[in-house]
mmCIF file of C-alpha atoms in Angstrom:
data_model
loop_
_atom_site.group_PDB
_atom_site.id
_atom_site.type_symbol
_atom_site.label_atom_id
_atom_site.label_comp_id
_atom_site.label_asym_id
_atom_site.label_seq_id
_atom_site.Cartn_x
_atom_site.Cartn_y
_atom_site.Cartn_z
ATOM 1 C CA MET A 1 33.179 -75.008 37.729
ATOM 2 C CA PRO A 2 33.181 -78.784 38.361
ATOM 3 C CA ASN A 3 36.333 -79.387 36.399
ATOM 4 C CA SER A 4 38.467 -76.951 38.381
ATOM 5 C CA GLY A 5 38.429 -79.049 41.560
ATOM 6 C CA TRP A 6 39.239 -82.227 39.639
ATOM 7 C CA SER A 7 41.987 -80.412 37.736
ATOM 8 C CA ARG A 8 43.460 -79.159 40.999
ATOM 9 C CA PHE A 9 43.323 -82.682 42.408
ATOM 10 C CA THR A 10 44.873 -84.332 39.361
ATOM 11 C CA SER A 11 47.425 -81.544 38.860
ATOM 12 C CA PRO A 12 48.717 -80.563 42.315
ATOM 13 C CA GLY A 13 50.539 -77.299 42.741
ATOM 14 C CA LEU A 14 54.233 -76.827 43.310
ATOM 15 C CA ARG A 15 53.871 -76.799 47.088
ATOM 16 C CA ALA A 16 51.975 -80.102 47.083
ATOM 17 C CA ARG A 17 54.507 -81.686 44.737
ATOM 18 C CA LEU A 18 57.388 -80.559 46.941
ATOM 19 C CA LEU A 19 55.706 -81.977 50.036
ATOM 20 C CA LEU A 20 54.926 -85.246 48.275
ATOM 21 C CA SER A 21 58.491 -85.590 47.047
ATOM 22 C CA TYR A 22 59.881 -84.896 50.525
ATOM 23 C CA LEU A 23 57.393 -87.364 52.052
ATOM 24 C CA LEU A 24 58.284 -90.058 49.524
ATOM 25 C CA VAL A 25 61.999 -89.695 50.250
ATOM 26 C CA ILE A 26 61.377 -89.809 54.017
ATOM 27 C CA VAL A 27 59.100 -92.862 53.833
ATOM 28 C CA LEU A 28 61.478 -94.778 51.572
ATOM 29 C CA SER A 29 64.381 -93.948 53.873
ATOM 30 C CA ALA A 30 62.439 -95.013 56.964
ATOM 31 C CA VAL A 31 61.239 -98.309 55.423
ATOM 32 C CA THR A 32 64.721 -99.139 54.211
ATOM 33 C CA MET A 33 66.194 -98.360 57.624
ATOM 34 C CA ILE A 34 63.578 -100.512 59.439
ATOM 35 C CA LEU A 35 64.007 -103.494 57.123
ATOM 36 C CA ILE A 36 67.774 -103.466 57.381
ATOM 37 C CA ALA A 37 67.643 -102.974 61.169
ATOM 38 C CA GLU A 38 65.105 -105.806 61.604
ATOM 39 C CA TRP A 39 67.293 -108.161 59.577
ATOM 40 C CA SER A 40 70.719 -107.257 60.926
ATOM 41 C CA ALA A 41 70.041 -106.341 64.584
ATOM 42 C CA PRO A 42 69.265 -109.962 65.797
ATOM 43 C CA LEU A 43 72.429 -111.301 64.146
ATOM 44 C CA PHE A 44 74.605 -108.700 65.789
ATOM 45 C CA TYR A 45 72.824 -109.145 69.138
ATOM 46 C CA GLN A 46 73.201 -112.932 69.178
ATOM 47 C CA THR A 47 76.893 -112.634 68.392
ATOM 48 C CA HIS A 48 77.209 -110.169 71.262
ATOM 49 C CA ILE A 49 75.409 -112.590 73.668
ATOM 50 C CA LYS A 50 77.740 -115.460 72.718
ATOM 51 C CA GLN A 51 80.786 -113.334 73.411
ATOM 52 C CA MET A 52 79.427 -112.286 76.825
ATOM 53 C CA MET A 53 78.636 -115.929 77.829
ATOM 54 C CA GLN A 54 82.153 -117.020 76.869
ATOM 55 C CA MET A 55 83.627 -114.100 78.779
ATOM 56 C CA PHE A 56 81.751 -114.909 82.006
ATOM 57 C CA GLY A 57 81.916 -118.723 81.612
ATOM 58 C CA ILE A 58 78.154 -119.178 81.284
ATOM 59 C CA ARG A 59 76.933 -122.304 79.542
ATOM 60 C CA ASP A 60 75.358 -121.559 76.176
ATOM 61 C CA ILE A 61 71.623 -122.295 76.414
ATOM 62 C CA PRO A 62 69.980 -121.831 72.946
ATOM 63 C CA GLU A 63 66.510 -121.260 74.380
ATOM 64 C CA MET A 64 67.701 -118.501 76.674
ATOM 65 C CA ARG A 65 69.660 -116.903 73.840
ATOM 66 C CA ARG A 66 66.582 -117.037 71.602
ATOM 67 C CA GLN A 67 64.353 -115.406 74.220
ATOM 68 C CA LEU A 68 66.885 -112.647 74.845
ATOM 69 C CA SER A 69 67.150 -112.034 71.107
ATOM 70 C CA ASP A 70 63.351 -111.929 70.681
ATOM 71 C CA GLY A 71 62.997 -109.539 73.585
ATOM 72 C CA PHE A 72 65.653 -107.246 72.186
ATOM 73 C CA THR A 73 64.145 -107.371 68.712
ATOM 74 C CA GLY A 74 60.694 -106.416 70.010
ATOM 75 C CA ALA A 75 61.997 -103.569 72.152
ATOM 76 C CA PHE A 76 64.221 -102.375 69.347
ATOM 77 C CA GLY A 77 61.378 -102.522 66.828
ATOM 78 C CA SER A 78 59.051 -100.539 69.096
ATOM 79 C CA ALA A 79 61.697 -97.902 69.723
ATOM 80 C CA LEU A 80 62.479 -97.751 66.010
ATOM 81 C CA PHE A 81 58.782 -97.303 65.182
ATOM 82 C CA VAL A 82 58.381 -94.458 67.687
ATOM 83 C CA ALA A 83 61.568 -92.811 66.436
ATOM 84 C CA SER A 84 60.409 -93.157 62.808
ATOM 85 C CA VAL A 85 57.034 -91.560 63.519
ATOM 86 C CA ALA A 86 58.648 -88.678 65.410
ATOM 87 C CA THR A 87 61.219 -88.210 62.646
ATOM 88 C CA LEU A 88 58.490 -88.280 60.012
ATOM 89 C CA MET A 89 56.478 -85.579 61.786
ATOM 90 C CA LEU A 90 59.515 -83.371 62.278
ATOM 91 C CA SER A 91 60.590 -83.873 58.657
ATOM 92 C CA LEU A 92 57.124 -82.947 57.418
ATOM 93 C CA ALA A 93 57.202 -79.745 59.460
ATOM 94 C CA VAL A 94 60.642 -78.810 58.102
ATOM 95 C CA SER A 95 59.594 -79.757 54.557
ATOM 96 C CA ALA A 96 56.463 -77.630 54.805
ATOM 97 C CA PHE A 97 58.532 -74.661 55.959
ATOM 98 C CA VAL A 98 61.137 -75.071 53.192
ATOM 99 C CA SER A 99 58.543 -75.611 50.470
ATOM 100 C CA ARG A 100 56.648 -72.565 51.697
ATOM 101 C CA GLN A 101 59.761 -70.424 51.371
ATOM 102 C CA ILE A 102 60.456 -71.743 47.876
ATOM 103 C CA LEU A 103 56.830 -71.337 46.851
ATOM 104 C CA ARG A 104 56.768 -67.765 48.174
ATOM 105 C CA SER A 105 59.802 -66.895 46.036
ATOM 106 C CA VAL A 106 58.220 -68.495 42.967
ATOM 107 C CA GLN A 107 54.923 -66.680 43.578
ATOM 108 C CA ARG A 108 56.769 -63.390 43.972
ATOM 109 C CA LEU A 109 58.569 -64.028 40.678
ATOM 110 C CA SER A 110 55.290 -64.955 38.973
ATOM 111 C CA HIS A 111 53.603 -61.788 40.262
ATOM 112 C CA ALA A 112 56.488 -59.609 39.078
ATOM 113 C CA SER A 113 56.461 -61.312 35.652
ATOM 114 C CA THR A 114 52.752 -60.593 35.330
ATOM 115 C CA ARG A 115 53.324 -56.915 36.118
ATOM 116 C CA ILE A 116 56.188 -56.746 33.617
ATOM 117 C CA ALA A 117 53.920 -58.287 30.970
ATOM 118 C CA ALA A 118 51.314 -55.631 31.807
ATOM 119 C CA GLY A 119 53.828 -52.858 31.080
ATOM 120 C CA HIS A 120 55.092 -52.055 34.589
ATOM 121 C CA TYR A 121 58.784 -52.212 33.639
ATOM 122 C CA ALA A 122 59.960 -50.607 36.879
ATOM 123 C CA GLU A 123 59.042 -53.789 38.789
ATOM 124 C CA ARG A 124 61.994 -55.308 40.679
ATOM 125 C CA LEU A 125 62.473 -58.246 43.058
ATOM 126 C CA PRO A 126 64.368 -58.054 46.359
ATOM 127 C CA GLU A 127 67.729 -59.789 46.384
ATOM 128 C CA MET A 128 67.564 -63.308 47.804
ATOM 129 C CA GLY A 129 71.146 -64.337 48.491
ATOM 130 C CA ARG A 130 73.663 -66.163 46.335
ATOM 131 C CA ASP A 131 71.911 -69.489 45.781
ATOM 132 C CA GLU A 132 70.068 -70.565 42.635
ATOM 133 C CA LEU A 133 66.959 -68.583 43.579
ATOM 134 C CA GLY A 134 69.144 -65.543 44.189
ATOM 135 C CA GLU A 135 70.718 -65.930 40.754
ATOM 136 C CA LEU A 136 67.262 -66.266 39.218
ATOM 137 C CA THR A 137 66.149 -63.085 40.979
ATOM 138 C CA SER A 138 69.221 -61.192 39.773
ATOM 139 C CA SER A 139 68.646 -62.399 36.204
ATOM 140 C CA PHE A 140 65.016 -61.305 36.394
ATOM 141 C CA ASN A 141 66.013 -57.835 37.632
ATOM 142 C CA ARG A 142 68.553 -57.475 34.815
ATOM 143 C CA MET A 143 65.909 -58.492 32.292
ATOM 144 C CA ALA A 144 63.430 -55.990 33.748
ATOM 145 C CA GLN A 145 66.056 -53.251 33.633
ATOM 146 C CA ALA A 146 66.818 -54.020 29.982
ATOM 147 C CA LEU A 147 63.111 -54.013 29.112
ATOM 148 C CA GLU A 148 62.645 -50.687 30.903
ATOM 149 C CA ALA A 149 65.561 -49.168 28.966
ATOM 150 C CA THR A 150 64.157 -50.539 25.691
ATOM 151 C CA GLU A 151 60.742 -49.100 26.442
ATOM 152 C CA GLU A 152 62.282 -45.729 27.265
ATOM 153 C CA ARG A 153 64.202 -45.740 23.969
ATOM 154 C CA ARG A 154 61.023 -46.704 22.135
ATOM 155 C CA ARG A 155 59.160 -43.729 23.594
ATOM 156 C CA GLU A 156 62.048 -41.436 22.715
ATOM 157 C CA LEU A 157 62.106 -42.829 19.183
ATOM 158 C CA ILE A 158 58.378 -42.229 18.706
ATOM 159 C CA GLY A 159 58.710 -38.691 20.056
ATOM 160 C CA THR A 160 61.731 -37.942 17.868
ATOM 161 C CA VAL A 161 60.158 -39.303 14.695
ATOM 162 C CA ALA A 162 56.898 -37.482 15.412
ATOM 163 C CA HIS A 163 58.801 -34.224 15.887
ATOM 164 C CA GLU A 164 60.863 -34.731 12.734
ATOM 165 C CA LEU A 165 57.726 -35.474 10.727
ATOM 166 C CA ARG A 166 55.818 -32.564 12.220
ATOM 167 C CA THR A 167 58.427 -29.968 11.228
ATOM 168 C CA PRO A 168 58.426 -30.475 7.420
ATOM 169 C CA LEU A 169 54.709 -31.256 7.333
ATOM 170 C CA THR A 170 53.934 -27.995 9.121
ATOM 171 C CA GLY A 171 56.084 -26.102 6.640
ATOM 172 C CA MET A 172 54.463 -27.814 3.667
ATOM 173 C CA ARG A 173 51.018 -27.132 5.064
ATOM 174 C CA GLY A 174 51.775 -23.419 5.481
ATOM 175 C CA LEU A 175 53.203 -23.173 1.984
ATOM 176 C CA THR A 176 50.235 -25.017 0.498
ATOM 177 C CA GLU A 177 47.735 -22.804 2.310
ATOM 178 C CA GLY A 178 49.700 -19.785 1.096
ATOM 179 C CA LEU A 179 49.438 -21.047 -2.473
ATOM 180 C CA LEU A 180 45.699 -21.604 -2.126
ATOM 181 C CA ASP A 181 45.205 -18.138 -0.623
ATOM 182 C CA GLY A 182 47.331 -16.523 -3.297
ATOM 183 C CA VAL A 183 49.966 -15.325 -0.808
ATOM 184 C CA PHE A 184 52.741 -17.211 -2.647
ATOM 185 C CA SER A 185 53.259 -17.936 -6.284
ATOM 186 C CA ILE A 186 54.259 -21.393 -7.460
ATOM 187 C CA GLU A 187 57.741 -20.097 -8.296
ATOM 188 C CA GLU A 188 58.164 -18.769 -4.761
ATOM 189 C CA ALA A 189 56.796 -21.818 -2.909
ATOM 190 C CA ALA A 190 58.202 -24.636 -5.043
ATOM 191 C CA PRO A 191 61.827 -24.481 -3.744
ATOM 192 C CA ASP A 192 60.647 -24.517 -0.117
ATOM 193 C CA ILE A 193 58.240 -27.398 -0.744
ATOM 194 C CA LEU A 194 61.011 -29.388 -2.422
ATOM 195 C CA ARG A 195 63.269 -28.665 0.541
ATOM 196 C CA GLU A 196 60.712 -30.078 2.987
ATOM 197 C CA ILE A 197 60.163 -33.096 0.761
ATOM 198 C CA ARG A 198 63.908 -33.745 0.843
ATOM 199 C CA ARG A 199 63.779 -33.640 4.636
ATOM 200 C CA LEU A 200 61.034 -36.264 4.641
ATOM 201 C CA GLU A 201 63.019 -38.413 2.216
ATOM 202 C CA ARG A 202 66.114 -38.137 4.402
ATOM 203 C CA LEU A 203 64.071 -39.098 7.465
ATOM 204 C CA THR A 204 62.782 -42.267 5.792
ATOM 205 C CA GLN A 205 66.301 -43.112 4.621
ATOM 206 C CA ASP A 206 67.661 -42.647 8.143
ATOM 207 C CA LEU A 207 64.949 -44.876 9.609
ATOM 208 C CA SER A 208 65.661 -47.556 7.028
ATOM 209 C CA LEU A 209 69.437 -47.351 7.557
ATOM 210 C CA VAL A 210 69.355 -47.613 11.334
ATOM 211 C CA THR A 211 66.844 -50.481 11.194
ATOM 212 C CA GLN A 212 69.011 -52.439 8.765
ATOM 213 C CA ALA A 213 72.186 -51.678 10.719
ATOM 214 C CA GLU A 214 70.798 -52.769 14.090
ATOM 215 C CA ALA A 215 69.301 -55.905 12.542
ATOM 216 C CA GLY A 216 72.643 -56.781 10.917
ATOM 217 C CA MET A 217 71.069 -56.686 7.448
ATOM 218 C CA MET A 218 73.576 -54.325 5.823
ATOM 219 C CA SER A 219 75.796 -56.449 3.581
ATOM 220 C CA VAL A 220 79.536 -56.098 4.125
ATOM 221 C CA VAL A 221 82.108 -57.664 1.777
ATOM 222 C CA ASN A 222 85.609 -57.224 3.174
ATOM 223 C CA GLN A 223 88.606 -57.073 0.895
ATOM 224 C CA PRO A 224 92.113 -55.582 1.093
ATOM 225 C CA VAL A 225 91.965 -51.822 0.423
ATOM 226 C CA ILE A 226 94.400 -48.949 0.820
ATOM 227 C CA LEU A 227 93.086 -46.854 3.696
ATOM 228 C CA GLY A 228 94.676 -43.632 2.429
ATOM 229 C CA GLU A 229 93.060 -43.932 -1.009
ATOM 230 C CA ILE A 230 89.547 -44.355 0.389
ATOM 231 C CA THR A 231 90.135 -41.428 2.744
ATOM 232 C CA ARG A 232 91.334 -39.153 -0.087
ATOM 233 C CA ALA A 233 88.243 -40.023 -2.146
ATOM 234 C CA ALA A 234 85.974 -39.188 0.810
ATOM 235 C CA LEU A 235 87.692 -35.843 1.438
ATOM 236 C CA ALA A 236 87.380 -34.900 -2.227
ATOM 237 C CA GLN A 237 83.583 -34.831 -1.815
ATOM 238 C CA PHE A 238 83.841 -32.216 0.954
ATOM 239 C CA GLU A 239 86.302 -29.733 -0.471
ATOM 240 C CA ARG A 240 83.586 -27.390 -1.725
ATOM 241 C CA PRO A 241 81.297 -27.570 1.366
ATOM 242 C CA PHE A 242 84.270 -26.823 3.638
ATOM 243 C CA ALA A 243 85.388 -23.966 1.388
ATOM 244 C CA LEU A 244 81.889 -22.451 1.465
ATOM 245 C CA LYS A 245 82.053 -22.362 5.276
ATOM 246 C CA ASP A 246 85.630 -21.053 5.171
ATOM 247 C CA LEU A 247 86.911 -24.098 7.081
ATOM 248 C CA ASP A 248 90.221 -25.901 6.647
ATOM 249 C CA LEU A 249 90.173 -29.567 5.620
ATOM 250 C CA LYS A 250 93.529 -31.297 6.066
ATOM 251 C CA LEU A 251 94.664 -34.843 5.380
ATOM 252 C CA ASP A 252 97.710 -36.359 7.059
ATOM 253 C CA VAL A 253 98.629 -39.820 5.757
ATOM 254 C CA GLN A 254 101.453 -40.930 8.003
ATOM 255 C CA GLN A 255 101.772 -44.346 6.392
ATOM 256 C CA GLU A 256 99.921 -46.047 3.555
ATOM 257 C CA THR A 257 98.138 -49.002 5.116
ATOM 258 C CA ALA A 258 96.204 -51.933 3.662
ATOM 259 C CA VAL A 259 93.180 -52.948 5.723
ATOM 260 C CA LEU A 260 90.372 -55.453 5.387
ATOM 261 C CA ALA A 261 87.191 -53.501 4.726
ATOM 262 C CA ASP A 262 84.261 -53.048 2.379
ATOM 263 C CA PRO A 263 85.296 -50.009 0.280
ATOM 264 C CA ASP A 264 81.727 -48.774 -0.230
ATOM 265 C CA ARG A 265 80.800 -49.152 3.437
ATOM 266 C CA LEU A 266 84.073 -47.579 4.554
ATOM 267 C CA MET A 267 83.352 -44.633 2.265
ATOM 268 C CA GLN A 268 79.889 -44.371 3.837
ATOM 269 C CA VAL A 269 81.433 -44.290 7.318
ATOM 270 C CA LEU A 270 83.948 -41.571 6.396
ATOM 271 C CA VAL A 271 81.256 -39.477 4.713
ATOM 272 C CA ASN A 272 79.111 -39.711 7.881
ATOM 273 C CA LEU A 273 82.020 -38.630 10.080
ATOM 274 C CA LEU A 274 82.994 -35.738 7.800
ATOM 275 C CA SER A 275 79.349 -34.617 7.577
ATOM 276 C CA ASN A 276 79.118 -34.495 11.381
ATOM 277 C CA ALA A 277 82.412 -32.615 11.614
ATOM 278 C CA LEU A 278 81.282 -30.088 8.995
ATOM 279 C CA ARG A 279 77.924 -29.603 10.700
ATOM 280 C CA HIS A 280 79.363 -28.892 14.155
ATOM 281 C CA THR A 281 82.436 -26.846 13.210
ATOM 282 C CA THR A 282 82.001 -23.094 12.830
ATOM 283 C CA GLY A 283 85.631 -21.992 13.030
ATOM 284 C CA GLY A 284 89.017 -23.564 12.464
ATOM 285 C CA GLY A 285 88.776 -26.784 10.523
ATOM 286 C CA VAL A 286 88.934 -30.563 10.415
ATOM 287 C CA THR A 287 92.030 -32.759 10.313
ATOM 288 C CA VAL A 288 91.904 -36.339 9.068
ATOM 289 C CA GLN A 289 94.874 -38.557 9.947
ATOM 290 C CA VAL A 290 95.646 -42.010 8.562
ATOM 291 C CA SER A 291 98.160 -44.160 10.442
ATOM 292 C CA ARG A 292 99.154 -47.749 11.034
ATOM 293 C CA LEU A 293 99.203 -49.460 14.417
ATOM 294 C CA PRO A 294 100.720 -52.885 15.180
ATOM 295 C CA THR A 295 97.378 -54.659 14.776
ATOM 296 C CA CYS A 296 95.182 -52.292 12.774
ATOM 297 C CA GLY A 297 94.886 -49.350 10.450
ATOM 298 C CA GLN A 298 93.522 -46.163 11.975
ATOM 299 C CA VAL A 299 91.644 -43.100 10.742
ATOM 300 C CA THR A 300 90.996 -40.167 13.075
ATOM 301 C CA VAL A 301 88.675 -37.262 12.256
ATOM 302 C CA THR A 302 89.371 -34.275 14.527
ATOM 303 C CA ASP A 303 87.326 -31.073 14.400
ATOM 304 C CA THR A 304 87.513 -27.768 16.246
ATOM 305 C CA GLY A 305 83.776 -27.595 16.873
ATOM 306 C CA GLU A 306 81.780 -26.917 20.009
ATOM 307 C CA GLY A 307 82.528 -30.329 21.499
ATOM 308 C CA ILE A 308 80.255 -32.681 23.407
ATOM 309 C CA ARG A 309 79.386 -32.499 27.076
ATOM 310 C CA GLU A 310 80.769 -35.247 29.286
ATOM 311 C CA GLN A 311 77.298 -36.450 30.316
ATOM 312 C CA ASP A 312 76.377 -36.872 26.640
ATOM 313 C CA LEU A 313 79.442 -38.912 25.608
ATOM 314 C CA PRO A 314 78.010 -42.338 26.612
ATOM 315 C CA HIS A 315 74.995 -41.722 24.340
ATOM 316 C CA VAL A 316 76.565 -40.378 21.141
ATOM 317 C CA PHE A 317 76.270 -43.716 19.336
ATOM 318 C CA GLU A 318 72.622 -44.182 20.265
ATOM 319 C CA ARG A 319 70.111 -43.785 17.478
ATOM 320 C CA PHE A 320 68.391 -40.407 17.137
ATOM 321 C CA TYR A 321 70.402 -38.941 20.000
ATOM 322 C CA ARG A 322 71.246 -35.237 19.933
ATOM 323 C CA SER A 323 73.182 -33.583 22.727
ATOM 324 C CA ASP A 324 71.220 -30.383 22.194
ATOM 325 C CA GLN A 325 67.610 -31.333 21.662
ATOM 326 C CA SER A 326 66.519 -27.706 21.281
ATOM 327 C CA ARG A 327 69.033 -26.861 18.551
ATOM 328 C CA ALA A 328 67.351 -25.526 15.434
ATOM 329 C CA ARG A 329 67.720 -27.698 12.367
ATOM 330 C CA ASP A 330 68.673 -26.061 9.117
ATOM 331 C CA ALA A 331 66.796 -27.715 6.313
ATOM 332 C CA GLU A 332 69.719 -27.664 3.899
ATOM 333 C CA GLU A 333 72.609 -28.410 6.203
ATOM 334 C CA ASN A 334 71.336 -30.191 9.272
ATOM 335 C CA VAL A 335 68.937 -32.672 7.741
ATOM 336 C CA GLY A 336 68.527 -36.114 9.253
ATOM 337 C CA VAL A 337 67.695 -37.297 12.724
ATOM 338 C CA GLY A 338 71.024 -38.236 14.189
ATOM 339 C CA VAL A 339 71.762 -41.787 13.059
ATOM 340 C CA GLY A 340 75.094 -41.197 11.299
ATOM 341 C CA LEU A 341 77.231 -42.334 14.217
ATOM 342 C CA THR A 342 74.900 -45.247 14.972
ATOM 343 C CA VAL A 343 75.092 -46.564 11.415
ATOM 344 C CA SER A 344 78.851 -45.942 11.288
ATOM 345 C CA GLN A 345 79.429 -47.915 14.470
ATOM 346 C CA HIS A 346 77.460 -50.913 13.199
ATOM 347 C CA LEU A 347 79.249 -50.833 9.842
ATOM 348 C CA VAL A 348 82.715 -50.645 11.395
ATOM 349 C CA GLN A 349 81.898 -53.494 13.756
ATOM 350 C CA ALA A 350 80.565 -55.560 10.840
ATOM 351 C CA MET A 351 83.915 -55.038 9.089
ATOM 352 C CA GLY A 352 85.715 -56.379 12.169
ATOM 353 C CA GLY A 353 86.850 -53.005 13.524
ATOM 354 C CA ARG A 354 85.905 -50.606 16.256
ATOM 355 C CA VAL A 355 85.018 -46.924 16.514
ATOM 356 C CA SER A 356 85.503 -44.615 19.505
ATOM 357 C CA LEU A 357 84.913 -40.960 20.289
ATOM 358 C CA SER A 358 86.480 -38.407 22.604
ATOM 359 C CA SER A 359 85.471 -34.789 23.006
ATOM 360 C CA GLN A 360 85.950 -31.674 25.096
ATOM 361 C CA VAL A 361 83.552 -28.755 25.202
ATOM 362 C CA GLY A 362 85.001 -25.711 23.492
ATOM 363 C CA VAL A 363 87.935 -27.668 22.048
ATOM 364 C CA GLY A 364 86.492 -30.184 19.615
ATOM 365 C CA THR A 365 85.768 -33.823 18.940
ATOM 366 C CA THR A 366 87.866 -36.728 17.705
ATOM 367 C CA VAL A 367 86.382 -39.875 16.200
ATOM 368 C CA THR A 368 88.722 -42.845 15.742
ATOM 369 C CA VAL A 369 88.081 -45.764 13.394
ATOM 370 C CA GLU A 370 90.254 -48.882 13.624
ATOM 371 C CA LEU A 371 90.174 -51.656 11.016
ATOM 372 C CA PRO A 372 92.091 -54.967 10.871
ATOM 373 C CA LEU A 373 95.229 -55.071 8.734
ATOM 374 C CA ALA A 374 95.237 -56.949 5.436
ATOM 375 C CA ALA A 375 98.132 -59.382 5.323
ATOM 376 C CA SER A 376 97.995 -59.945 1.560
ATOM 377 C CA GLY A 377 95.686 -60.028 -1.449
ATOM 378 C CA LEU A 378 95.703 -56.337 -2.401
ATOM 379 C CA ARG A 379 93.715 -55.370 -5.438
ATOM 380 C CA SER A 380 95.461 -54.862 -8.764
ATOM 381 C CA GLY A 381 97.331 -51.586 -8.897
ATOM 382 C CA GLN A 382 97.590 -51.280 -5.107
ATOM 383 C CA GLN A 383 100.621 -51.870 -2.966
ATOM 384 C CA ASP A 384 101.105 -51.798 0.758
ATOM 385 C CA MET A 385 103.709 -49.121 1.402
ATOM 386 C CA ALA A 386 104.239 -50.279 4.990
#
């Protein structure tokens, strides 16, 4: 280990560098003060002696004035030297204390960073006031909190995906074993196997969609479109599914409105919202309203479903989140892993709009989509009725 000592000598630590910098400032200040005092003090003192001799009527004797000046300069220099040494010692003590406090804070930050890097995301630093070190500590704590939340979401994601994969794979395994044992015929097992395969396909599609959406990789090409027309086209796809569940599906276009949006992506958003409304509504129906506000066009999808609990509302747009984790998933109707709202939010934001949700348990849920108005440039055959 011969190089470590030399490295430590040639590369001093932070504490040594702080002390050296303080010492350099003190020494330069002291030398400057001594030089200026040694040069200027005799001039001022001789002027003072002349004034005193004139005041008391004493004859000016150059030799006496020179001896008085030399005596003062020597005494002043000695006193200045003693004062400089005492000041230097006191400054070193204060500098050592200050540098120690700074170094302790830096070491604490370094230790916490090492623990964060090792996976201990619950590590936090004590608050240290409102100075720069305090701001650094607060920033570190916010970073650690964000990393802890990200790690928690990662674990939830792995658990959710594992569960979603396990369900269809278990079903396919049972069906396959039944085929091998002769319990099922191919005609009996094939529809169920295809159903589980569709669940796996939907899972991979959901994973791909949410990854692209959160990475901002989903292309959006905005253009002026009539909001009511896109909404009518989306509702037309759900007339039969709603009729099969004996649910009402109503459209209320209060005012034809031109908005800036990607028609394909807007259709995808509306289909996601209607799919969620259909899935969670068992009685009553769904009402879709199109209206125009002063600064945007608005679509609201209101259902009469079971509603969402208040504690779950802040999480509804998170990927793979379900308010009822134990709810059974129907393979034909409730496929997917809960990324519809997540993808919809990212798409609406990419189109320059915003999406919000309100809900009450036992009453229903309302999802509101707002998109910027299109001032001009409607496509051929379209006209803003506003």
